Amino acid sequence: MKSGRVTALAAVAATSLLLGACQAGSSPEPGPEMGNAVASDSPPATNPAGRVIALPSDYAEVSDMELAGDILGLRSGARLVVGTIADFDAGSATSIEIPDSCADLTATGNTFALACGDEVMLIDAAEPTTVNTITVSEVAPVASASLTGSGELIAGSADADKVAVYRPDRDPEVISVAGPTTQLITVPVDGAPDVAVRTNLPNTTIQDIHWEKKVQGGTLRVGVGIGQIAGGEDGLVVASDTMGDQVAIYTATDVIRLHQTHPVDDSPWGVAWESGRDLALVTSTATNTLAGFSIAQGVPEEQLSLSTIANAHHLVVLPNGTVVIASASGDGLQVIDDLEGA
């Protein structure tokens, strides 16, 4: 693990400067060799922690993974495979065909949302063959979409500076934002509507959307090359700075704020929040490692470092604390039932 750290005070000061420089409606232009991050290819894995479930060849290379309750959704090519860990162990997970145009997969409650061209597929995790489709032509081609806890669908365009909000029995509401969308998630906020947070990978930026007020929020640059984001509780967002080799912790309650950053192993990509132990988790593909950081203090403190499968691009945490990692190169599903004992 690399040495060095950023204090909470310095992070807050840096955030204040960025908030002053990056007004709502503006999208910072990336400098030389910034943005468009990709995860480094992994060396062969050595003794991954926990156990590994081999996946069938027709969906072995996982391009996305999300979690609805305790049910996994794996996307691979023109296929979405849905099931519990026991289902994948037994080879009995449910596979459904999806269009090749599909992009990001998200999950809220018991529903997966899959962005596909000019529509979003809403898939019941318990009955994955039950699919409802919402047309999102206002933001086509849609890059990513996420349901709020109260049932609104928020979708971001892959090539237009627009996000749209879809409610039952109401016309869509289109919101101008600071650039196209790469990833969009919704995160619960205590005593308030869920917050929507979007990223722009080419510009390596993160932005909150005040969708209930029909306005965009502020835009901040994430290091030098954002990878993935994942939500936690009360507006918390974990982000990987793939090109800057660090993990960043944001909150997006009233406004997007950077709180903490910390160096990690080379090429961090997959991120998740482990609520049972309040840990920010991040996988680094260049070193086949999973690191866990406590953010209870002013500076993230490393609590664990474990070996992973190769090309560990996707990371989720089940309600019971089990960590599941999916390989983008066919190395299977890594299941870590006990982080402390692994």
Coordinates of C-alpha atoms in Angstrom, one line a residue:
M1 CA 0.0 0.0 0.0
K2 CA 1.3 3.4 -0.9
S3 CA 2.2 5.8 1.9
G4 CA 0.9 9.3 2.4
R5 CA -2.5 10.7 3.2
V6 CA -4.7 13.8 2.9
T7 CA -6.1 15.2 6.1
A8 CA -9.8 15.9 6.4
L9 CA -9.1 19.7 6.8
A10 CA -7.1 19.8 3.6
A11 CA -9.8 17.8 1.8
V12 CA -12.5 20.2 2.9
A13 CA -10.4 23.2 1.9
A14 CA -9.8 21.7 -1.5
T15 CA -13.5 21.1 -1.9
S16 CA -14.3 24.7 -1.1
L17 CA -11.9 25.8 -3.8
L18 CA -13.5 23.4 -6.3
L19 CA -17.0 24.5 -5.4
G20 CA -16.0 28.0 -6.1
A21 CA -14.4 27.2 -9.4
C22 CA -17.1 24.7 -10.6
Q23 CA -20.4 26.4 -10.6
A24 CA -23.6 24.5 -11.5
G25 CA -23.9 24.2 -15.2
S26 CA -20.2 24.2 -15.9
S27 CA -18.1 21.1 -16.5
P28 CA -14.4 21.4 -15.8
E29 CA -12.3 20.6 -18.9
P30 CA -9.8 17.8 -18.3
G31 CA -6.1 18.6 -18.5
P32 CA -3.5 16.6 -20.3
E33 CA -3.6 12.9 -19.6
M34 CA -6.8 13.2 -17.5
G35 CA -10.1 11.4 -17.8
N36 CA -11.2 8.4 -19.8
A37 CA -9.8 6.1 -17.2
V38 CA -9.7 2.3 -17.9
A39 CA -8.7 -0.4 -15.4
S40 CA -5.3 -1.9 -15.9
D41 CA -5.1 -5.6 -16.9
S42 CA -4.4 -7.8 -14.0
P43 CA -1.5 -10.3 -13.5
P44 CA -2.6 -13.9 -12.8
A45 CA -4.3 -14.2 -9.5
T46 CA -2.6 -15.8 -6.5
N47 CA -4.6 -17.4 -3.7
P48 CA -7.8 -15.2 -3.8
A49 CA -9.4 -14.8 -0.4
G50 CA -12.6 -16.7 0.3
R51 CA -13.8 -19.0 -2.5
V52 CA -14.3 -18.7 -6.2
I53 CA -17.3 -19.9 -8.2
A54 CA -16.5 -20.7 -11.8
L55 CA -19.0 -19.2 -14.3
P56 CA -20.2 -20.9 -17.5
S57 CA -18.4 -19.7 -20.6
D58 CA -21.4 -17.9 -22.1
Y59 CA -21.4 -15.3 -19.3
A60 CA -18.0 -15.8 -17.7
E61 CA -16.7 -12.3 -18.7
V62 CA -18.8 -10.0 -16.5
S63 CA -19.3 -6.5 -17.7
D64 CA -21.4 -5.3 -14.8
M65 CA -22.8 -6.6 -11.5
E66 CA -25.4 -5.1 -9.1
L67 CA -27.2 -6.4 -6.0
A68 CA -30.9 -6.2 -5.3
G69 CA -31.4 -7.4 -1.7
D70 CA -29.5 -10.6 -1.7
I71 CA -29.9 -11.3 -5.4
L72 CA -27.1 -10.7 -7.8
G73 CA -27.5 -9.4 -11.4
L74 CA -24.6 -10.1 -13.8
R75 CA -24.5 -8.6 -17.2
S76 CA -22.3 -10.2 -19.9
G77 CA -22.8 -9.3 -23.6
A78 CA -26.4 -9.8 -24.6
R79 CA -27.3 -11.7 -21.4
L80 CA -28.4 -10.7 -17.8
V81 CA -28.0 -13.5 -15.3
V82 CA -29.9 -13.2 -12.0
G83 CA -29.7 -15.3 -8.8
T84 CA -28.5 -15.8 -5.3
I85 CA -25.0 -17.0 -4.5
A86 CA -26.6 -20.4 -3.9
D87 CA -28.1 -20.2 -7.4
F88 CA -24.7 -19.5 -9.0
D89 CA -23.1 -22.2 -6.9
A90 CA -25.7 -24.7 -8.3
G91 CA -25.6 -23.4 -11.8
S92 CA -29.3 -22.6 -11.6
A93 CA -29.3 -18.8 -12.0
T94 CA -31.9 -17.3 -14.4
S95 CA -30.5 -16.0 -17.7
I96 CA -32.5 -13.6 -19.9
E97 CA -31.5 -12.1 -23.2
I98 CA -31.0 -8.4 -23.4
P99 CA -30.2 -6.0 -26.3
D100 CA -26.6 -5.5 -27.3
S101 CA -27.1 -1.8 -26.9
C102 CA -27.5 -2.1 -23.1
A103 CA -25.2 0.0 -21.0
D104 CA -25.1 0.5 -17.2
L105 CA -26.9 -1.8 -14.7
T106 CA -28.2 -0.4 -11.3
A107 CA -30.4 -1.8 -8.5
T108 CA -32.7 -0.2 -6.0
G109 CA -34.7 -2.3 -3.5
N110 CA -35.8 -5.5 -5.3
T111 CA -35.5 -4.1 -8.9
F112 CA -32.7 -3.9 -11.4
A113 CA -32.7 -1.0 -13.9
L114 CA -30.8 -1.6 -17.2
A115 CA -30.2 1.3 -19.5
C116 CA -30.7 0.2 -23.2
G117 CA -30.8 2.7 -26.0
D118 CA -34.0 4.6 -25.8
E119 CA -35.5 2.5 -23.0
V120 CA -34.8 1.3 -19.5
M121 CA -35.7 -2.3 -18.5
L122 CA -37.0 -2.7 -14.9
I123 CA -36.4 -6.3 -13.9
D124 CA -38.0 -7.9 -10.8
A125 CA -35.1 -9.5 -9.0
A126 CA -37.3 -12.2 -7.5
E127 CA -39.0 -12.9 -10.9
P128 CA -36.4 -11.8 -13.4
T129 CA -38.5 -12.9 -16.4
T130 CA -40.9 -10.1 -15.3
V131 CA -39.7 -7.0 -17.1
N132 CA -41.3 -3.6 -17.4
T133 CA -40.0 -1.2 -20.0
I134 CA -39.9 2.6 -19.7
T135 CA -39.3 4.7 -22.9
V136 CA -36.6 7.4 -22.2
S137 CA -36.4 9.0 -25.6
E138 CA -35.7 12.4 -24.0
V139 CA -32.2 11.1 -23.0
A140 CA -31.5 8.5 -25.7
P141 CA -29.1 6.9 -25.9
V142 CA -29.4 6.4 -22.2
A143 CA -26.1 5.6 -20.4
S144 CA -27.4 4.9 -16.9
A145 CA -30.6 5.0 -15.0
S146 CA -31.6 4.4 -11.3
L147 CA -34.8 4.2 -9.4
T148 CA -35.3 6.2 -6.2
G149 CA -36.7 4.6 -3.1
S150 CA -40.0 6.4 -3.7
G151 CA -40.3 5.1 -7.3
E152 CA -39.0 7.8 -9.6
L153 CA -36.7 6.8 -12.5
I154 CA -33.8 9.1 -13.2
A155 CA -31.9 8.6 -16.4
G156 CA -28.8 10.2 -17.9
S157 CA -27.9 10.6 -21.6
A158 CA -24.7 9.1 -23.0
D159 CA -24.1 12.0 -25.5
A160 CA -26.3 14.9 -24.4
D161 CA -26.1 17.3 -21.4
K162 CA -29.4 16.0 -20.0
V163 CA -30.9 14.0 -17.2
A164 CA -34.6 13.1 -17.2
V165 CA -37.0 12.2 -14.3
Y166 CA -39.8 9.8 -15.0
R167 CA -42.9 9.4 -12.7
P168 CA -46.0 7.4 -13.2
D169 CA -48.8 9.4 -14.9
R170 CA -46.7 12.5 -15.4
D171 CA -44.7 13.9 -18.3
P172 CA -40.9 13.5 -18.1
E173 CA -39.0 16.4 -16.6
V174 CA -35.7 17.1 -18.4
I175 CA -32.8 18.7 -16.4
S176 CA -29.7 20.3 -18.0
V177 CA -26.5 19.0 -16.5
A178 CA -22.8 19.5 -16.9
G179 CA -22.0 17.1 -19.7
P180 CA -23.0 13.6 -20.8
T181 CA -23.4 10.8 -18.2
T182 CA -21.3 7.7 -17.7
Q183 CA -22.7 6.4 -14.4
L184 CA -25.8 7.5 -12.4
I185 CA -26.9 6.2 -9.0
T186 CA -29.4 7.2 -6.4
V187 CA -28.4 7.3 -2.7
P188 CA -30.7 7.5 0.3
V189 CA -30.6 10.6 2.5
D190 CA -31.9 10.6 6.0
G191 CA -35.2 12.5 6.2
A192 CA -35.1 13.6 2.6
P193 CA -35.7 12.3 -0.9
D194 CA -32.9 10.1 -2.4
V195 CA -30.1 12.1 -4.1
A196 CA -29.0 11.4 -7.6
V197 CA -25.3 11.4 -8.4
R198 CA -23.8 11.2 -11.8
T199 CA -20.3 10.9 -13.3
N200 CA -18.7 11.9 -16.5
L201 CA -15.7 9.6 -17.2
P202 CA -14.1 11.7 -20.0
N203 CA -14.1 14.8 -17.8
T204 CA -13.5 12.8 -14.6
T205 CA -16.3 14.7 -12.8
I206 CA -19.0 14.0 -10.3
Q207 CA -22.3 15.9 -9.9
D208 CA -25.4 15.8 -7.7
I209 CA -28.8 16.3 -9.2
H210 CA -31.6 18.0 -7.2
W211 CA -34.2 16.2 -9.3
E212 CA -37.1 17.1 -7.0
K213 CA -36.4 20.8 -7.6
K214 CA -35.7 20.2 -11.3
V215 CA -32.1 21.6 -11.1
Q216 CA -28.6 20.3 -11.3
G217 CA -26.1 20.6 -8.5
G218 CA -22.4 21.4 -8.3
T219 CA -19.7 19.6 -10.3
L220 CA -16.4 18.5 -8.9
R221 CA -13.4 16.9 -10.5
V222 CA -12.5 13.4 -9.1
G223 CA -8.7 13.2 -9.1
V224 CA -7.3 12.7 -12.5
G225 CA -9.3 9.7 -13.8
I226 CA -12.6 8.6 -12.1
G227 CA -13.4 4.9 -12.4
Q228 CA -16.6 3.8 -10.5
I229 CA -18.9 5.2 -7.8
A230 CA -21.1 3.4 -5.3
G231 CA -23.5 4.7 -2.7
G232 CA -23.8 4.2 1.1
E233 CA -26.1 5.6 3.7
D234 CA -27.2 9.2 4.1
G235 CA -25.8 10.6 0.8
L236 CA -22.4 8.9 1.1
V237 CA -20.6 8.1 -2.2
V238 CA -17.4 6.1 -2.6
A239 CA -15.4 6.8 -5.8
S240 CA -12.3 5.3 -7.3
D241 CA -9.7 7.6 -8.9
T242 CA -8.2 5.0 -11.2
M243 CA -5.6 7.2 -12.8
G244 CA -4.7 8.9 -9.5
D245 CA -4.5 5.6 -7.5
Q246 CA -6.7 6.8 -4.7
V247 CA -10.2 6.3 -3.1
A248 CA -12.4 9.3 -2.5
I249 CA -15.3 9.8 -0.1
Y250 CA -18.1 12.2 -1.0
T251 CA -21.4 13.2 0.6
A252 CA -24.3 14.5 -1.5
T253 CA -27.0 15.7 0.9
D254 CA -27.5 19.5 0.3
V255 CA -24.5 19.7 -2.1
I256 CA -21.8 17.4 -3.4
R257 CA -18.7 17.6 -1.1
L258 CA -15.4 15.8 -1.0
H259 CA -14.5 14.7 2.5
Q260 CA -11.6 12.3 2.4
T261 CA -9.1 10.8 -0.1
H262 CA -6.4 8.2 0.5
P263 CA -3.8 6.4 -1.7
V264 CA -4.5 2.8 -2.7
D265 CA -2.8 0.2 -4.8
D266 CA -2.4 0.8 -8.5
S267 CA -5.5 1.0 -10.7
P268 CA -8.4 1.1 -8.3
W269 CA -11.7 0.4 -10.0
G270 CA -14.6 -1.4 -8.2
V271 CA -15.9 0.2 -5.1
A272 CA -18.6 -0.5 -2.5
W273 CA -19.7 0.5 1.0
E274 CA -19.9 -2.1 3.7
S275 CA -22.4 -0.8 6.2
G276 CA -21.9 -3.4 8.9
R277 CA -18.4 -2.2 9.6
D278 CA -18.6 1.2 8.0
L279 CA -15.9 0.4 5.5
A280 CA -15.2 1.8 2.0
L281 CA -14.0 -1.1 -0.1
V282 CA -12.0 -0.8 -3.3
T283 CA -10.4 -3.3 -5.7
S284 CA -7.1 -2.6 -7.5
T285 CA -6.7 -4.5 -10.7
A286 CA -3.0 -4.0 -11.2
T287 CA -2.2 -5.8 -7.9
N288 CA -5.3 -8.1 -7.5
T289 CA -6.1 -6.6 -4.1
L290 CA -9.2 -5.6 -2.1
A291 CA -8.6 -2.9 0.5
G292 CA -11.1 -1.8 3.2
F293 CA -10.9 1.7 4.8
S294 CA -12.6 3.0 7.9
I295 CA -13.6 6.6 7.5
A296 CA -14.6 7.2 11.2
Q297 CA -11.6 9.4 11.7
G298 CA -10.5 12.5 9.8
V299 CA -8.4 10.3 7.5
P300 CA -9.3 6.9 6.0
E301 CA -7.6 4.1 7.9
E302 CA -6.8 0.8 6.2
Q303 CA -8.5 -2.1 8.0
L304 CA -7.9 -4.9 5.6
S305 CA -6.0 -5.9 2.4
L306 CA -7.0 -9.2 0.7
S307 CA -6.0 -10.9 -2.6
T308 CA -8.6 -11.0 -5.4
I309 CA -9.3 -12.8 -8.6
A310 CA -7.9 -11.2 -11.8
N311 CA -9.6 -8.2 -13.3
A312 CA -11.8 -7.6 -10.3
H313 CA -14.0 -4.9 -11.9
H314 CA -17.2 -5.4 -10.0
L315 CA -17.8 -5.4 -6.2
V316 CA -20.9 -5.7 -4.1
V317 CA -21.7 -6.4 -0.4
L318 CA -24.7 -8.5 0.6
P319 CA -26.9 -7.5 3.6
N320 CA -25.1 -10.1 5.7
G321 CA -21.7 -8.6 5.0
T322 CA -20.6 -11.2 2.4
V323 CA -18.5 -9.6 -0.3
V324 CA -18.8 -10.7 -3.9
I325 CA -16.3 -9.7 -6.6
A326 CA -16.8 -10.5 -10.3
S327 CA -14.0 -10.8 -12.9
A328 CA -14.2 -9.0 -16.3
S329 CA -11.9 -11.6 -17.8
G330 CA -13.6 -14.9 -17.0
D331 CA -12.0 -15.7 -13.6
G332 CA -15.4 -16.2 -11.9
L333 CA -17.2 -14.9 -8.8
Q334 CA -15.1 -14.4 -5.7
V335 CA -17.1 -14.9 -2.5
I336 CA -15.7 -13.6 0.8
D337 CA -18.1 -14.6 3.6
D338 CA -16.0 -13.3 6.5
L339 CA -13.8 -10.2 5.8
E340 CA -12.1 -10.5 9.2
G341 CA -11.3 -14.2 8.9
A342 CA -10.3 -14.2 5.2

